[in-house]
Each structure stands twice: as C-alpha cells, then as structure tokens.
Amino acid sequence: MARQATGAAPDAHDGWIVVETLAEPPDGDAGPVGTVVAKDGRAKDWTALSRAVGSKRIADAARAMTAFVAASGEDAAETVPGLHGPLRAVAVPGPRKAVHGVMLYAGDDSDAPPPLVVGYDWSSSRRQFAFTPGIAGVTGREPASKLAAPAFELFDHADDADSAMYLLVALLDAEPGTRWDGTVALRTPRGARPLRNAVRTVLDTSSADDASRYVDTVSHALAISLRADELVVAGPSVEAFALRSLTRNSPTAIALIDTERVRVVRWLTDPVENILWKGQVDQRDTPHPSDIARIVSAYRQMHEWADHRTEIPGVRLRRVDGGWTVVDLRATRVPGQRFLMVEFQPVGFSDEDDPVPPTDTGYPGRGPRRRSS
C-alpha cells in the first residue's frame, strides 16, 4: 500500500493513544493524570482515559502506567486481561519539564512503532520556542544543533499560515492555568503534515533570582502527528507568492508586528539582513534604546485605533557584527486585527557605540509578569 503524504504508514497510528501530562501540579490520586488528546491518529477533545478506552480494567491499568511514566520518565509495559498484547506506555520528554505526555498502545501488535509526538515549550519572556531533538522526526529534516527558535521561525515550517497564526496568538495571549489546542499544517519534504498542538500554560519561577524582576510564563506543549486526512489546507496564497516576488530584489522587508507585545510575529518577506534579533543571542531589544520609546508610542497609538498608518524614520537596528543598520519604518494597521504590517526600508548604517549591556532583558511588552511579593 502507498505511504501517505505525512510519510507515516497508513496504520502507524492504530491502537495508539496520546495522553498529555502537562498540568502542574498533576491531578494526583483524586483523578486521572492527564487527558487523552489523540487516538488512532485522530484528534480528541481533552478526553478522560475511561471514555477513550471503554474498558474499566484497561483504563485503570492505563491510568496507573501513565502516572508511573509521568513521574519516572521511564517507558513501561504490562500484561492486562482483555488485551492480546501487553499494554505499553512510552514517555514523551520536554525540553524543561521531564515528561510532556505518554503514548499508550492497546492494540494487537506488540512491535507497533509509536506515532511521531514531541514536547516543546514556549517562553513568554523570551518569545522563543524550545524543542527536543525529536522535532527533527516531525519536520522530516536533519537534527539541528540549535533547539530554540524565535516566534517568526514558526512560519518557516508552516504549510498553512492561518493555522500557524492561530497557534502563535494563543501562545502570546496564554495566561497561567489555561489550556489550548489546535492543529497546524506543517511543511515537510513529503508534503503537509497535520500537527495537533495541546498546550497548558504555567507560571515558572525556576529561573527567578534576586537580580530578576520577572517570572517567566511558560507554555508546555505536545505536538502530535495526525493522519493525513485530519487537515486539508490550500497552502500559500497567490497573494503571498506575489508579495515575496515583489520584494525579492528589493532591500525592503515586511513583517507583521503584534501591537500588544511589540514583537515581530511573522516575516512576510525575507528579514532585514545581518540583524541581531531579540532572543537569538541574548534578550536585548534589536532597536537602539533611544528609538524604543518612539516605536512603542507609535505602535500603542495604532493599537488604540488613534491612527491607521504611521512612519517612524531613522530607527537603528543592532547588527550581528556590531554597529547599526538604519531603517525607516512605515506601519499600517491590519483591519480588525491586533497586528501591524510594517515595512523596513534600509537607508544607511551607523557605527556608534552600543550602550546596552548583553545582560539587559529589553522592553517586556505586556509581559512577562512581575513576581508577586
């Protein structure tokens, strides 16, 4: 039988249940540890194990095994009456939290390979994704030495920009104690792969110290490869191709800016060249500190609908090799949205000294939140 567009065998998902264990603290003995978010390669709507499995005997064993794997990080297997093969439990690690999920197999094939499921984190303060090496299996590319990426790199791997935008907005707006799920079409060498995302957001104090004013808000997540027919997308629009073609031979770059966070969330063209963007090396803002106030003021005014367009000339952007690239910014409000379409027009260079130390954390936007006293 021919392989599907995702690159997985047609029956690779059969018998597998994906349980998220993202809540902090876990539900404990009073209830099930985690909830089912995918079964047989299909999305499930945060379903209890008892409903997903049906058999009470198997569900009880699955709950106990999930609790063990979530606490230990070790895979497990157990013979359960009513199953032809052993009940298997495979841990899905995360980059910061030990276990993001557990894959349970309750089918007849004791050698059935597990589906592609990886854990990742989103840091609100860094505006950055953190992955595990397993992300290479999902994207279908060679493992990368850098397991972190800024927000706008999400769209480099997305086959459907709209679904990627839904995920990014959900992460930007996430508050501690909330959860979100949605499916993104991921671009792979073998075609579009439906990737279900289950996300829970927590307040993380692990990196806070006396010198830090902020506590990070971290979204722990699972990315689950689904069957090919779980998502049908049209792919990039003619307008997107036209925009890229229009600017390909021009130094002008265009990006979407989130007015609440004052951050680039998506490049519509190639970015301005040789710029040290926030989060790539450290947390300093990319613009010169003297330019930050007028950028924020202009964006805030547009966010409140006081203006629909504005121009901000002479903004200095920190270069990778030192010094500054000077750009003129022209911003236009996207109707009905919280985003601005901003054109970056390079107009020159500056070699003035950089007054910001590498330890500076930059303008925080709406977050991260201050640590409560």
CSV table of C-alpha atoms in Angstrom, one decimal, residues 13 23 27-28 43 47 109 123 156 173 185 200 220 273 290 332 359 370:
chain,number,residue,atom,x,y,z
A,13,HIS,CA,-1.4,5.3,14.4
A,23,ALA,CA,-0.7,20.1,34.1
A,27,ASP,CA,-4.2,15.9,39.1
A,28,GLY,CA,-3.0,13.3,41.6
A,43,ALA,CA,-7.7,14.5,17.5
A,47,THR,CA,-11.0,13.2,26.8
A,109,ASP,CA,0.8,-5.7,17.5
A,123,SER,CA,8.7,31.2,26.8
A,156,ASP,CA,9.2,28.9,8.0
A,173,ASP,CA,-2.2,35.5,24.9
A,185,ALA,CA,-0.3,22.2,8.8
A,200,ARG,CA,-1.0,24.2,29.0
A,220,HIS,CA,4.3,23.4,27.9
A,273,GLU,CA,19.9,41.1,6.6
A,290,SER,CA,16.8,55.8,22.2
A,332,THR,CA,-0.2,50.1,8.5
A,359,THR,CA,22.6,41.2,30.3
A,370,ARG,CA,6.2,40.8,37.8
